[in-house]
CSV table of C-alpha atoms in Angstrom, one decimal:
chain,number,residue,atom,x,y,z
A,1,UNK,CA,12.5,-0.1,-76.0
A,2,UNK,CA,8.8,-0.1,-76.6
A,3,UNK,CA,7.5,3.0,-75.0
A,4,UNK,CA,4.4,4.6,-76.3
A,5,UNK,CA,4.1,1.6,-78.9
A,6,UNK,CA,0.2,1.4,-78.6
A,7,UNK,CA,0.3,-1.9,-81.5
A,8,UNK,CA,-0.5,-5.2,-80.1
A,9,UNK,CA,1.6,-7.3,-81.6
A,10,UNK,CA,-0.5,-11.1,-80.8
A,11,UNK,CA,3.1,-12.6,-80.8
A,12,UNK,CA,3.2,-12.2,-84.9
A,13,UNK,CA,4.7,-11.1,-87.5
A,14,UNK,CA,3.5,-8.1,-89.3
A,15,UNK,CA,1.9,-10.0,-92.7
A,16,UNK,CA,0.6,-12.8,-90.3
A,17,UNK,CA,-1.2,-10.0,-88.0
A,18,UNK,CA,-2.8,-8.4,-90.7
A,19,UNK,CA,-4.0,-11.5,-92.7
A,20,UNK,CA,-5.4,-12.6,-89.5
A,21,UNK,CA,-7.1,-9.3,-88.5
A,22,UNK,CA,-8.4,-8.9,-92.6
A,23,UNK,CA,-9.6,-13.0,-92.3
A,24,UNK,CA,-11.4,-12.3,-88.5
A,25,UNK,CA,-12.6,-9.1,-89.6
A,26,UNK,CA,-14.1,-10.7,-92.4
A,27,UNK,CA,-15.8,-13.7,-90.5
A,28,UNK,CA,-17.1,-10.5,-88.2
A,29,UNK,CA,-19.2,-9.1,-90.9
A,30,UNK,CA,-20.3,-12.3,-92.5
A,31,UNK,CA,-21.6,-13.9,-89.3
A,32,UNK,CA,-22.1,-10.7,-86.9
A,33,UNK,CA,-20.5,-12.0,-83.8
A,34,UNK,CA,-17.3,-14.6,-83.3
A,35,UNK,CA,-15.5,-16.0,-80.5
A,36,UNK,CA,-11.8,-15.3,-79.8
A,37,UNK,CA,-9.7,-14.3,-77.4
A,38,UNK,CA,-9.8,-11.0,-75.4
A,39,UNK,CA,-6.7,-9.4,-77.0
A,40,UNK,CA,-7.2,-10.4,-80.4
A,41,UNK,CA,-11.2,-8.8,-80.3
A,42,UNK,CA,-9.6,-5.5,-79.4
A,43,UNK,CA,-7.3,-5.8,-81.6
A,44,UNK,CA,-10.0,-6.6,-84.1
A,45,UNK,CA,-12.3,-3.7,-83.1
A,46,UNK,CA,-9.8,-1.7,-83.4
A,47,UNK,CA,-9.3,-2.8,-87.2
A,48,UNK,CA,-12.5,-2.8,-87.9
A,49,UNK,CA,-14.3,0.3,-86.8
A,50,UNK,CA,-12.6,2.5,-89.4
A,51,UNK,CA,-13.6,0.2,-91.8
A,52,UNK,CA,-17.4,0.1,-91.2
A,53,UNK,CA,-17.2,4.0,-90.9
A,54,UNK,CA,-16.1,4.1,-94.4
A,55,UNK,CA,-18.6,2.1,-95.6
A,56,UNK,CA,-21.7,4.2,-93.9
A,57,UNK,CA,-23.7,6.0,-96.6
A,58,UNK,CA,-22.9,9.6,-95.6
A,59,UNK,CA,-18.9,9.1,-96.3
A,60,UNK,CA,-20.3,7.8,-99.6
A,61,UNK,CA,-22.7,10.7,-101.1
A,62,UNK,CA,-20.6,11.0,-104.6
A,63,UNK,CA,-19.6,7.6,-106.5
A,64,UNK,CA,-16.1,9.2,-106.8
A,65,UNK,CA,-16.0,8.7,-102.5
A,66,UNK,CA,-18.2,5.6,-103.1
A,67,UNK,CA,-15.3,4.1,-105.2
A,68,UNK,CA,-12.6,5.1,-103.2
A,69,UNK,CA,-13.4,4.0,-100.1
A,70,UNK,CA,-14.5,0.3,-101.3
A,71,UNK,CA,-11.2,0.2,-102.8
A,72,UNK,CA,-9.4,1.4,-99.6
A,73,UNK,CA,-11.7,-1.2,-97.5
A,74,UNK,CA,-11.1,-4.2,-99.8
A,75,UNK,CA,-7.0,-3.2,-99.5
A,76,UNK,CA,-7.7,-4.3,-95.8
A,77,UNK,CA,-10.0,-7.2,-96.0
A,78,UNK,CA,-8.8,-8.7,-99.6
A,79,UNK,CA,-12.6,-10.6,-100.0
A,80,UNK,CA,-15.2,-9.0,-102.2
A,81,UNK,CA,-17.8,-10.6,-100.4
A,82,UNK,CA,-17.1,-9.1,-97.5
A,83,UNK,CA,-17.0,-5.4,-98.6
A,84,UNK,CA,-20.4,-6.0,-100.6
A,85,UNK,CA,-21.6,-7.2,-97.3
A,86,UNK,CA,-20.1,-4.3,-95.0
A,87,UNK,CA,-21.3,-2.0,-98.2
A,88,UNK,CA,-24.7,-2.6,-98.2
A,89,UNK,CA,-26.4,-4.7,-95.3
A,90,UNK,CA,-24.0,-3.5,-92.6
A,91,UNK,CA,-23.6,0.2,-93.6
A,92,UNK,CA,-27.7,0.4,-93.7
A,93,UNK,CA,-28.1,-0.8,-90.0
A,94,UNK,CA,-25.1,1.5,-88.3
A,95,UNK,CA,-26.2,4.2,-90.2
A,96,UNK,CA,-27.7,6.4,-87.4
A,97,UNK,CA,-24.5,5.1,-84.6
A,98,UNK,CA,-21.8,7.5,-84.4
A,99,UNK,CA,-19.4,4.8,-84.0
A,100,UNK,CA,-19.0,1.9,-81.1
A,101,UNK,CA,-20.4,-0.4,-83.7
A,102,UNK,CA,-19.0,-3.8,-82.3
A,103,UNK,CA,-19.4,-4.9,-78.7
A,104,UNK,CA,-17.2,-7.3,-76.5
A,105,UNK,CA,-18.0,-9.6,-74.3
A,106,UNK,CA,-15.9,-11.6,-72.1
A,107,UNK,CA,-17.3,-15.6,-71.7
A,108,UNK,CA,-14.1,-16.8,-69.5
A,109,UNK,CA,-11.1,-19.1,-69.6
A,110,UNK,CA,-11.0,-21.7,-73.0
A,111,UNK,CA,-9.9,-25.0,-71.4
A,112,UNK,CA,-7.1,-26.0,-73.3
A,113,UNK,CA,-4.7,-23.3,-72.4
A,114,UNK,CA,-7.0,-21.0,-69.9
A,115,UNK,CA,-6.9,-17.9,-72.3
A,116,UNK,CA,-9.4,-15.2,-71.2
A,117,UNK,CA,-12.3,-15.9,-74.3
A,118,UNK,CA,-14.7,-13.3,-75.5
A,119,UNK,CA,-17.3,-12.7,-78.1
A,120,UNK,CA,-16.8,-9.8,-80.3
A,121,UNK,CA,-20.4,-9.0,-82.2
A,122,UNK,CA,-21.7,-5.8,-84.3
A,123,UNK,CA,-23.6,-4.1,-82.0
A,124,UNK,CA,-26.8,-3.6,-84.3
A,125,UNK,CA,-27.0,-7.4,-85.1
A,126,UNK,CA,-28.1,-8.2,-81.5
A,127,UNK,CA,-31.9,-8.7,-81.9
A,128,UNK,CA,-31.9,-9.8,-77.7
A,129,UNK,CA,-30.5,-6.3,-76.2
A,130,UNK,CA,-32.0,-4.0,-79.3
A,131,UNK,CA,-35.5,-6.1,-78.7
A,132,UNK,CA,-36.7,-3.8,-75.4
A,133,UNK,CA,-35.2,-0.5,-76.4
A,134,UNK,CA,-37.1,1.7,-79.1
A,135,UNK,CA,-35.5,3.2,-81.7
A,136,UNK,CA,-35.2,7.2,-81.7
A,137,UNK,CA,-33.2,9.6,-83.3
A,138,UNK,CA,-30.4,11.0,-81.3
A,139,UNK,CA,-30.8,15.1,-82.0
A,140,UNK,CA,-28.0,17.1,-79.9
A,141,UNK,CA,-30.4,19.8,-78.4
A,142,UNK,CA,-29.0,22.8,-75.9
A,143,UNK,CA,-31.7,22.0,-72.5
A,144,UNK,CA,-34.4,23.8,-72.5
A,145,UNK,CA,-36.7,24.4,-68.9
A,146,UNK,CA,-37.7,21.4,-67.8
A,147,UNK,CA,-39.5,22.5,-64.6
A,148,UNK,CA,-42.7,21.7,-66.7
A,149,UNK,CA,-42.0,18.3,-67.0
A,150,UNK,CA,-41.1,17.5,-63.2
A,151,UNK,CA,-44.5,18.8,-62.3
A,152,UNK,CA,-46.2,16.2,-64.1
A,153,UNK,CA,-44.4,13.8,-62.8
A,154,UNK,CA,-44.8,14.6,-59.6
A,155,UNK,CA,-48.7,14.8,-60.2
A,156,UNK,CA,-48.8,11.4,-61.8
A,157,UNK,CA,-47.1,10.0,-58.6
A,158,UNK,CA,-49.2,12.0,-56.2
A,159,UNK,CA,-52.1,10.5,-58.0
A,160,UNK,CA,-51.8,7.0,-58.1
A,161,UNK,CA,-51.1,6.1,-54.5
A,162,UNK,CA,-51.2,1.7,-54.0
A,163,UNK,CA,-53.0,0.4,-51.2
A,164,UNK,CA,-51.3,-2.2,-49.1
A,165,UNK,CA,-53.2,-5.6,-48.3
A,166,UNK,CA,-53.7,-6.3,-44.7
A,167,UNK,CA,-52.1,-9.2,-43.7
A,168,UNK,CA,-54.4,-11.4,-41.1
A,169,UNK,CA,-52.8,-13.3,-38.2
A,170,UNK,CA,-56.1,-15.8,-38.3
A,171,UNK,CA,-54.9,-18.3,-40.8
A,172,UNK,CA,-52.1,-19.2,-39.2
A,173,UNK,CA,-53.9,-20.0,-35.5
A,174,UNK,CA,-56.4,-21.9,-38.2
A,175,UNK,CA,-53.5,-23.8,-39.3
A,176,UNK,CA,-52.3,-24.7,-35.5
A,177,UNK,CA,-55.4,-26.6,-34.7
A,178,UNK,CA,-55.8,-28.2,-37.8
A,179,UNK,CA,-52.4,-29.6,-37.2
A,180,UNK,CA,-53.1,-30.8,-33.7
A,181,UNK,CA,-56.5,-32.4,-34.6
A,182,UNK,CA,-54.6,-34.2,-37.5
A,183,UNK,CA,-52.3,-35.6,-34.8
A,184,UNK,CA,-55.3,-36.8,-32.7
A,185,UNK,CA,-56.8,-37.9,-35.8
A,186,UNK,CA,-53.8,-40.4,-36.1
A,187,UNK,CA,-53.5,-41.1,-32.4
A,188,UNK,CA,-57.2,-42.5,-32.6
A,189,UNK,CA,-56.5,-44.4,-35.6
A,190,UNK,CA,-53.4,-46.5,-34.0
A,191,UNK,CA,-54.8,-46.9,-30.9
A,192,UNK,CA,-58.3,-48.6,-32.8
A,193,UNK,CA,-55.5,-50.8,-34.9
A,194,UNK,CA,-54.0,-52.5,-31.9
């Protein structure tokens, strides 16, 4: 019995699995985002997370750590490319995220064999949803008063009050008449035709 076994298996064997997860993992941080199916991207993200932790700059301080961990992430991928990627392009964008560094989103049934699809993407990558939000620092403060703060608001409001326009009913009894004199218009015109 299975009980408690958390591993999805993705109907492989254990060497296939993790060739697959090191090849999509590595197609992940060459091209940012790739399409799959829903239970191989969680599957993925869950492979890969631990990975691009290990390759942020603060788990890295001493070359000792620097070399170790390389070597422990390019056991798991098996392409230099890709851990000189996730070491130094990747790494310097999640640097500030305290982890949740890929995103999934689900895109529907493939046609073929209506598997539930989604896109897996790093989260830092995406120039559309990053594009409106500024970056700040996230600093873990204890709250402080903020009654301050809620009377300014609340003066602001009180301030700028917005004037409604007055709707006038004129332009519509305008537009009755010009529609029946159009009609008479037309009558005349027929009736000086025959």
């Amino acid at each position: 019995m299975r009980h408690g076994k958390k591993v999805n298996h993705l109907g492989r064997k254990a060497a296939h699995r993790k060739a697959m997860l090191a090849n999509m993992a590595c197609s992940l941080i060459e091209h940012k985002r790739i399409n799959t199916t829903v239970a191989k991207a969680k599957a993925l993200k869950q492979f890969v997370e631990p990975l691009i932790t290990r390759s942020k700059a603060e788990n890295n301080l001493t070359a000792d750590k620097g070399t170790h961990n390389r070597r422990i992430v390019f056991k798991y991928l098996r392409d230099k490319y890709a851990v000189t990627e996730l070491f130094s392009v990747v790494s310097e964008k999640v640097a500030d995220r305290p982890g949740g560094y890929t995103r999934i989103i689900k895109l529907g049934n493939r046609l073929g064999d209506n598997a539930d699809m989604a896109m897996i993407e790093l989260v830092d990558f995406n120039e559309l949803y990053n594009a409106g939000k500024p970056k700040k620092k996230s600093t873990r403060r204890s709250r402080r008063g903020g009654s301050s703060a809620t009377d300014k608001a609340e003066a602001v409001v009180e301030e700028t009050k917005v004037e409604e326009p007055k709707v006038e009913a004129a332009p519509e009894a305008k537009t009755e008449t010009e529609s029946e004199s159009q009609t008479e218009n037309k009558a005349k015109e027929d009736d000086s035709k025959e």
